[in-house]
Amino acid sequence: MLWTNNRGKEMTSSILHSMKASSGIFIIFTTLLVMISACEKEETHLVIQHEREGKTFMEIPIEIGDKVALSWVHSVEKTPWTDIFRIDKSCDFMLEETQFKSFGAGVEHEYEDLERRDGTFVAENIEECHNSVNWIHSHDAEYEVKVNQEVVAETGDLPHHVPLKILIEEG
C-alpha cells in the first residue's frame, strides 16, 4: 500500500522497520532451532549386554568407521585370537580382520587374503556383516574389548560364564 501524505510516509517507514525487525527475529529463531537440533543429535553407542536377559553392562559412544576388537585366548590352542570389526552404515559390525597364532579346532582355514606377520596369521578384507558380536564370556579365556585400540572392557569387567553380545544402539 502506498501513502502520499507525510503521515503515510511515517507509517510506511514504521511498517518497514517493523517488518525488518520481524525478519531479523525470524532469522535468529530459525538459527537457534537449527543449532538446538544439531545439539540434540542422537548419539550412537556400543552396548555390551547379557545376550538373553538384556542387562546392559557397558555403553560407549561410537561412530561410523570406528574399530571394535574382541580378543581372547583360544580354549584349545591356548593362543591369542582377535577379531576386528568396523562400525559400518550397511551393517552394524563389518568383520574386517582376524588374527590368530595357529590353525586348529574351530579355526577357519579358507581365507582369501591371509599372510603371516611376526608369527601371527592375519586374515584381512573379510567384509563379513554381523548385527551383533556374541560370545560366552570366560575369565579363563582373558576376553578384552577395544574401541579404536583403547581397552574399554577387560576380562574382569564383565561377569564370568555369561552369554554376552555387543550391539549398536541409537539415542
Short mmCIF file of N, CA and C in Angstrom, two decimals, residues 35-156:
data_model
loop_
_atom_site.label_atom_id
_atom_site.label_comp_id
_atom_site.label_asym_id
_atom_site.label_seq_id
_atom_site.Cartn_x
_atom_site.Cartn_y
_atom_site.Cartn_z
N MET A 35 20.54 -24.93 15.54
CA MET A 35 21.62 -25.24 16.49
C MET A 35 21.14 -26.23 17.55
N ILE A 36 19.93 -26.05 18.06
CA ILE A 36 19.40 -26.95 19.08
C ILE A 36 19.23 -28.36 18.51
N SER A 37 18.69 -28.44 17.29
CA SER A 37 18.50 -29.78 16.71
C SER A 37 19.84 -30.46 16.46
N ALA A 38 20.87 -29.69 16.12
CA ALA A 38 22.19 -30.29 15.93
C ALA A 38 22.75 -30.80 17.25
N CYS A 39 22.50 -30.07 18.33
CA CYS A 39 22.97 -30.49 19.65
C CYS A 39 22.22 -31.72 20.15
N GLU A 40 20.97 -31.86 19.75
CA GLU A 40 20.17 -32.99 20.20
C GLU A 40 20.34 -34.21 19.31
N LYS A 41 21.31 -34.18 18.42
CA LYS A 41 21.57 -35.31 17.52
C LYS A 41 21.79 -36.57 18.36
N GLU A 42 21.11 -37.61 17.97
CA GLU A 42 21.23 -38.85 18.72
C GLU A 42 22.64 -39.41 18.62
N GLU A 43 23.17 -39.82 19.75
CA GLU A 43 24.48 -40.46 19.77
C GLU A 43 24.32 -41.95 19.51
N THR A 44 25.33 -42.52 18.91
CA THR A 44 25.37 -43.96 18.69
C THR A 44 26.26 -44.55 19.77
N HIS A 45 25.80 -45.66 20.36
CA HIS A 45 26.56 -46.31 21.43
C HIS A 45 26.84 -47.77 21.11
N LEU A 46 28.01 -48.20 21.50
CA LEU A 46 28.35 -49.61 21.52
C LEU A 46 27.88 -50.10 22.89
N VAL A 47 27.08 -51.14 22.89
CA VAL A 47 26.50 -51.64 24.13
C VAL A 47 26.94 -53.09 24.34
N ILE A 48 27.42 -53.38 25.53
CA ILE A 48 27.73 -54.76 25.91
C ILE A 48 26.66 -55.18 26.90
N GLN A 49 25.93 -56.25 26.55
CA GLN A 49 24.84 -56.69 27.41
C GLN A 49 24.71 -58.20 27.46
N HIS A 50 23.95 -58.66 28.45
CA HIS A 50 23.64 -60.08 28.57
C HIS A 50 22.83 -60.48 27.35
N GLU A 51 23.23 -61.53 26.66
CA GLU A 51 22.60 -61.91 25.40
C GLU A 51 21.12 -62.24 25.55
N ARG A 52 20.74 -62.92 26.60
CA ARG A 52 19.33 -63.35 26.75
C ARG A 52 18.51 -62.40 27.62
N GLU A 53 19.09 -61.92 28.71
CA GLU A 53 18.34 -61.10 29.66
C GLU A 53 18.31 -59.62 29.29
N GLY A 54 19.25 -59.19 28.46
CA GLY A 54 19.27 -57.80 28.02
C GLY A 54 19.89 -56.82 29.01
N LYS A 55 20.41 -57.32 30.13
CA LYS A 55 21.04 -56.44 31.12
C LYS A 55 22.28 -55.80 30.50
N THR A 56 22.35 -54.46 30.58
CA THR A 56 23.47 -53.73 30.00
C THR A 56 24.60 -53.60 31.01
N PHE A 57 25.82 -53.94 30.57
CA PHE A 57 27.00 -53.84 31.42
C PHE A 57 27.83 -52.61 31.08
N MET A 58 27.80 -52.19 29.80
CA MET A 58 28.59 -51.03 29.36
C MET A 58 27.93 -50.37 28.18
N GLU A 59 28.11 -49.04 28.09
CA GLU A 59 27.71 -48.25 26.92
C GLU A 59 28.85 -47.30 26.61
N ILE A 60 29.30 -47.31 25.37
CA ILE A 60 30.42 -46.49 24.96
C ILE A 60 30.01 -45.73 23.70
N PRO A 61 30.18 -44.40 23.66
CA PRO A 61 29.88 -43.66 22.41
C PRO A 61 30.76 -44.18 21.28
N ILE A 62 30.16 -44.26 20.09
CA ILE A 62 30.87 -44.82 18.94
C ILE A 62 30.38 -44.13 17.68
N GLU A 63 31.19 -44.14 16.64
CA GLU A 63 30.83 -43.52 15.37
C GLU A 63 31.09 -44.47 14.21
N ILE A 64 30.42 -44.20 13.11
CA ILE A 64 30.67 -44.97 11.88
C ILE A 64 32.16 -44.89 11.56
N GLY A 65 32.76 -46.02 11.24
CA GLY A 65 34.18 -46.07 10.90
C GLY A 65 35.07 -46.48 12.06
N ASP A 66 34.55 -46.38 13.30
CA ASP A 66 35.34 -46.81 14.45
C ASP A 66 35.63 -48.31 14.36
N LYS A 67 36.71 -48.73 15.00
CA LYS A 67 37.11 -50.15 15.01
C LYS A 67 36.85 -50.74 16.39
N VAL A 68 36.26 -51.93 16.39
CA VAL A 68 36.00 -52.66 17.62
C VAL A 68 36.72 -54.00 17.52
N ALA A 69 37.53 -54.30 18.53
CA ALA A 69 38.27 -55.56 18.55
C ALA A 69 37.85 -56.39 19.75
N LEU A 70 37.58 -57.65 19.49
CA LEU A 70 37.31 -58.61 20.56
C LEU A 70 38.48 -59.59 20.55
N SER A 71 39.18 -59.68 21.68
CA SER A 71 40.35 -60.57 21.79
C SER A 71 40.13 -61.57 22.91
N TRP A 72 40.74 -62.75 22.76
CA TRP A 72 40.64 -63.80 23.76
C TRP A 72 41.74 -64.81 23.52
N VAL A 73 41.88 -65.75 24.45
CA VAL A 73 42.81 -66.86 24.29
C VAL A 73 41.98 -68.07 23.89
N HIS A 74 42.33 -68.67 22.75
CA HIS A 74 41.60 -69.81 22.21
C HIS A 74 41.61 -70.96 23.23
N SER A 75 40.45 -71.56 23.47
CA SER A 75 40.32 -72.56 24.53
C SER A 75 41.09 -73.85 24.28
N VAL A 76 41.29 -74.21 23.02
CA VAL A 76 42.00 -75.46 22.71
C VAL A 76 43.47 -75.16 22.40
N GLU A 77 43.69 -74.20 21.52
CA GLU A 77 45.06 -73.88 21.08
C GLU A 77 45.87 -73.14 22.14
N LYS A 78 45.14 -72.45 23.07
CA LYS A 78 45.79 -71.65 24.13
C LYS A 78 46.66 -70.54 23.55
N THR A 79 46.21 -69.99 22.42
CA THR A 79 46.92 -68.88 21.78
C THR A 79 45.96 -67.70 21.61
N PRO A 80 46.51 -66.47 21.52
CA PRO A 80 45.63 -65.30 21.39
C PRO A 80 44.93 -65.25 20.03
N TRP A 81 43.74 -64.67 20.07
CA TRP A 81 42.90 -64.53 18.87
C TRP A 81 42.27 -63.15 18.95
N THR A 82 42.15 -62.46 17.82
CA THR A 82 41.49 -61.15 17.78
C THR A 82 40.66 -61.03 16.51
N ASP A 83 39.42 -60.62 16.67
CA ASP A 83 38.56 -60.26 15.54
C ASP A 83 38.39 -58.74 15.57
N ILE A 84 38.59 -58.12 14.42
CA ILE A 84 38.47 -56.66 14.33
C ILE A 84 37.32 -56.31 13.40
N PHE A 85 36.39 -55.52 13.94
CA PHE A 85 35.18 -55.11 13.22
C PHE A 85 35.22 -53.60 12.98
N ARG A 86 34.62 -53.18 11.88
CA ARG A 86 34.44 -51.76 11.58
C ARG A 86 32.96 -51.44 11.77
N ILE A 87 32.66 -50.36 12.48
CA ILE A 87 31.27 -49.91 12.60
C ILE A 87 30.90 -49.34 11.24
N ASP A 88 29.84 -49.88 10.65
CA ASP A 88 29.53 -49.61 9.25
C ASP A 88 28.07 -49.18 9.08
N LYS A 89 27.81 -48.37 8.05
CA LYS A 89 26.43 -47.95 7.76
C LYS A 89 25.59 -49.11 7.23
N SER A 90 26.19 -49.96 6.41
CA SER A 90 25.42 -51.02 5.76
C SER A 90 25.07 -52.17 6.71
N CYS A 91 25.88 -52.38 7.72
CA CYS A 91 25.57 -53.35 8.78
C CYS A 91 26.30 -52.86 10.02
N ASP A 92 25.87 -53.28 11.17
CA ASP A 92 26.46 -52.73 12.39
C ASP A 92 27.94 -53.05 12.54
N PHE A 93 28.30 -54.33 12.37
CA PHE A 93 29.68 -54.76 12.55
C PHE A 93 30.17 -55.46 11.29
N MET A 94 31.13 -54.88 10.62
CA MET A 94 31.72 -55.48 9.43
C MET A 94 33.06 -56.09 9.86
N LEU A 95 33.11 -57.43 9.87
CA LEU A 95 34.36 -58.10 10.23
C LEU A 95 35.38 -57.82 9.14
N GLU A 96 36.44 -57.13 9.51
CA GLU A 96 37.49 -56.77 8.56
C GLU A 96 38.69 -57.70 8.62
N GLU A 97 39.03 -58.10 9.85
CA GLU A 97 40.30 -58.80 10.03
C GLU A 97 40.20 -59.75 11.22
N THR A 98 40.93 -60.84 11.13
CA THR A 98 41.07 -61.74 12.27
C THR A 98 42.54 -62.13 12.38
N GLN A 99 43.02 -62.24 13.60
CA GLN A 99 44.42 -62.55 13.85
C GLN A 99 44.49 -63.76 14.79
N PHE A 100 45.34 -64.71 14.45
CA PHE A 100 45.48 -65.91 15.28
C PHE A 100 46.86 -66.50 15.08
N LYS A 101 47.30 -67.31 16.04
CA LYS A 101 48.66 -67.88 16.02
C LYS A 101 48.78 -69.19 15.27
N SER A 102 47.69 -70.01 15.31
CA SER A 102 47.81 -71.32 14.67
C SER A 102 46.44 -71.81 14.22
N PHE A 103 46.48 -72.72 13.26
CA PHE A 103 45.25 -73.37 12.79
C PHE A 103 44.98 -74.55 13.71
N GLY A 104 43.74 -74.68 14.11
CA GLY A 104 43.38 -75.79 14.98
C GLY A 104 41.86 -75.88 15.07
N ALA A 105 41.37 -76.42 16.17
CA ALA A 105 39.94 -76.65 16.36
C ALA A 105 39.13 -75.37 16.16
N GLY A 106 38.19 -75.43 15.25
CA GLY A 106 37.27 -74.32 15.02
C GLY A 106 37.84 -73.14 14.26
N VAL A 107 39.04 -73.27 13.75
CA VAL A 107 39.68 -72.15 13.05
C VAL A 107 39.38 -72.25 11.55
N GLU A 108 38.80 -71.18 11.02
CA GLU A 108 38.55 -71.09 9.58
C GLU A 108 39.89 -71.26 8.86
N HIS A 109 39.87 -71.94 7.72
CA HIS A 109 41.14 -72.17 7.04
C HIS A 109 41.14 -71.75 5.57
N GLU A 110 40.06 -71.17 5.10
CA GLU A 110 39.99 -70.78 3.69
C GLU A 110 39.83 -69.27 3.51
N TYR A 111 40.77 -68.51 4.03
CA TYR A 111 40.75 -67.06 3.86
C TYR A 111 41.40 -66.70 2.53
N GLU A 112 40.83 -65.72 1.84
CA GLU A 112 41.40 -65.30 0.55
C GLU A 112 42.64 -64.45 0.73
N ASP A 113 42.63 -63.59 1.75
CA ASP A 113 43.72 -62.64 1.96
C ASP A 113 44.37 -62.95 3.32
N LEU A 114 45.31 -63.91 3.32
CA LEU A 114 45.93 -64.38 4.55
C LEU A 114 47.44 -64.30 4.43
N GLU A 115 48.06 -63.72 5.44
CA GLU A 115 49.53 -63.72 5.48
C GLU A 115 50.00 -63.87 6.92
N ARG A 116 51.25 -64.23 7.05
CA ARG A 116 51.84 -64.42 8.38
C ARG A 116 52.74 -63.23 8.68
N ARG A 117 52.48 -62.60 9.84
CA ARG A 117 53.29 -61.44 10.26
C ARG A 117 53.78 -61.67 11.68
N ASP A 118 55.06 -61.68 11.87
CA ASP A 118 55.66 -61.84 13.20
C ASP A 118 55.05 -63.00 13.98
N GLY A 119 54.86 -64.13 13.33
CA GLY A 119 54.35 -65.33 13.99
C GLY A 119 52.84 -65.38 14.16
N THR A 120 52.13 -64.40 13.60
CA THR A 120 50.67 -64.37 13.70
C THR A 120 50.07 -64.40 12.30
N PHE A 121 49.05 -65.25 12.10
CA PHE A 121 48.32 -65.24 10.85
C PHE A 121 47.33 -64.07 10.89
N VAL A 122 47.29 -63.30 9.81
CA VAL A 122 46.39 -62.16 9.72
C VAL A 122 45.56 -62.33 8.45
N ALA A 123 44.26 -62.49 8.65
CA ALA A 123 43.31 -62.58 7.53
C ALA A 123 42.65 -61.21 7.41
N GLU A 124 42.77 -60.60 6.23
CA GLU A 124 42.22 -59.25 6.02
C GLU A 124 41.14 -59.26 4.94
N ASN A 125 40.47 -58.12 4.84
CA ASN A 125 39.45 -57.91 3.80
C ASN A 125 38.36 -58.98 3.83
N ILE A 126 37.96 -59.37 5.02
CA ILE A 126 36.95 -60.41 5.15
C ILE A 126 35.57 -59.89 4.75
N GLU A 127 35.24 -58.67 5.18
CA GLU A 127 33.98 -58.00 4.83
C GLU A 127 32.76 -58.89 5.08
N GLU A 128 32.65 -59.37 6.30
CA GLU A 128 31.55 -60.23 6.72
C GLU A 128 30.66 -59.44 7.68
N CYS A 129 29.37 -59.32 7.34
CA CYS A 129 28.42 -58.49 8.08
C CYS A 129 27.83 -59.21 9.29
N HIS A 130 27.80 -58.50 10.44
CA HIS A 130 27.21 -59.04 11.67
C HIS A 130 26.34 -57.96 12.32
N ASN A 131 25.18 -58.37 12.83
CA ASN A 131 24.31 -57.44 13.55
C ASN A 131 24.75 -57.26 15.00
N SER A 132 25.44 -58.26 15.52
CA SER A 132 25.98 -58.19 16.87
C SER A 132 27.19 -59.12 16.94
N VAL A 133 27.94 -58.98 18.02
CA VAL A 133 29.09 -59.86 18.27
C VAL A 133 28.77 -60.61 19.56
N ASN A 134 28.65 -61.93 19.47
CA ASN A 134 28.20 -62.74 20.61
C ASN A 134 29.30 -63.71 21.05
N TRP A 135 29.37 -63.93 22.37
CA TRP A 135 30.30 -64.91 22.91
C TRP A 135 29.89 -65.27 24.34
N ILE A 136 30.43 -66.39 24.83
CA ILE A 136 30.27 -66.75 26.24
C ILE A 136 31.51 -66.21 26.94
N HIS A 137 31.29 -65.24 27.81
CA HIS A 137 32.43 -64.58 28.46
C HIS A 137 33.03 -65.50 29.53
N SER A 138 34.31 -65.67 29.45
CA SER A 138 35.03 -66.51 30.42
C SER A 138 36.27 -65.78 30.89
N HIS A 139 36.45 -65.71 32.18
CA HIS A 139 37.66 -65.09 32.71
C HIS A 139 38.88 -65.93 32.38
N ASP A 140 38.68 -67.23 32.16
CA ASP A 140 39.78 -68.11 31.79
C ASP A 140 40.31 -67.80 30.39
N ALA A 141 39.46 -67.31 29.53
CA ALA A 141 39.86 -67.02 28.14
C ALA A 141 40.40 -65.61 27.97
N GLU A 142 40.42 -64.83 29.05
CA GLU A 142 41.03 -63.49 29.04
C GLU A 142 40.46 -62.58 27.95
N TYR A 143 39.14 -62.53 27.83
CA TYR A 143 38.49 -61.66 26.85
C TYR A 143 38.79 -60.20 27.12
N GLU A 144 38.85 -59.43 26.03
CA GLU A 144 39.10 -58.00 26.10
C GLU A 144 38.40 -57.33 24.92
N VAL A 145 37.79 -56.17 25.17
CA VAL A 145 37.14 -55.41 24.10
C VAL A 145 37.86 -54.07 23.97
N LYS A 146 38.21 -53.73 22.73
CA LYS A 146 38.86 -52.45 22.46
C LYS A 146 38.03 -51.67 21.44
N VAL A 147 38.02 -50.36 21.60
CA VAL A 147 37.44 -49.46 20.60
C VAL A 147 38.57 -48.55 20.15
N ASN A 148 38.86 -48.59 18.85
CA ASN A 148 39.96 -47.79 18.29
C ASN A 148 41.26 -48.01 19.09
N GLN A 149 41.56 -49.24 19.38
CA GLN A 149 42.78 -49.70 20.04
C GLN A 149 42.86 -49.33 21.52
N GLU A 150 41.78 -48.78 22.09
CA GLU A 150 41.74 -48.45 23.51
C GLU A 150 40.89 -49.49 24.23
N VAL A 151 41.43 -50.09 25.27
CA VAL A 151 40.69 -51.10 26.03
C VAL A 151 39.51 -50.44 26.73
N VAL A 152 38.30 -50.98 26.47
CA VAL A 152 37.08 -50.48 27.13
C VAL A 152 36.50 -51.51 28.08
N ALA A 153 36.86 -52.77 27.93
CA ALA A 153 36.40 -53.82 28.83
C ALA A 153 37.49 -54.89 28.95
N GLU A 154 37.98 -55.07 30.15
CA GLU A 154 38.94 -56.13 30.41
C GLU A 154 38.19 -57.35 30.93
N THR A 155 38.88 -58.45 31.02
CA THR A 155 38.28 -59.72 31.41
C THR A 155 37.40 -59.60 32.66
N GLY A 156 37.92 -59.04 33.73
CA GLY A 156 37.21 -58.97 35.00
C GLY A 156 36.10 -57.93 35.04
#
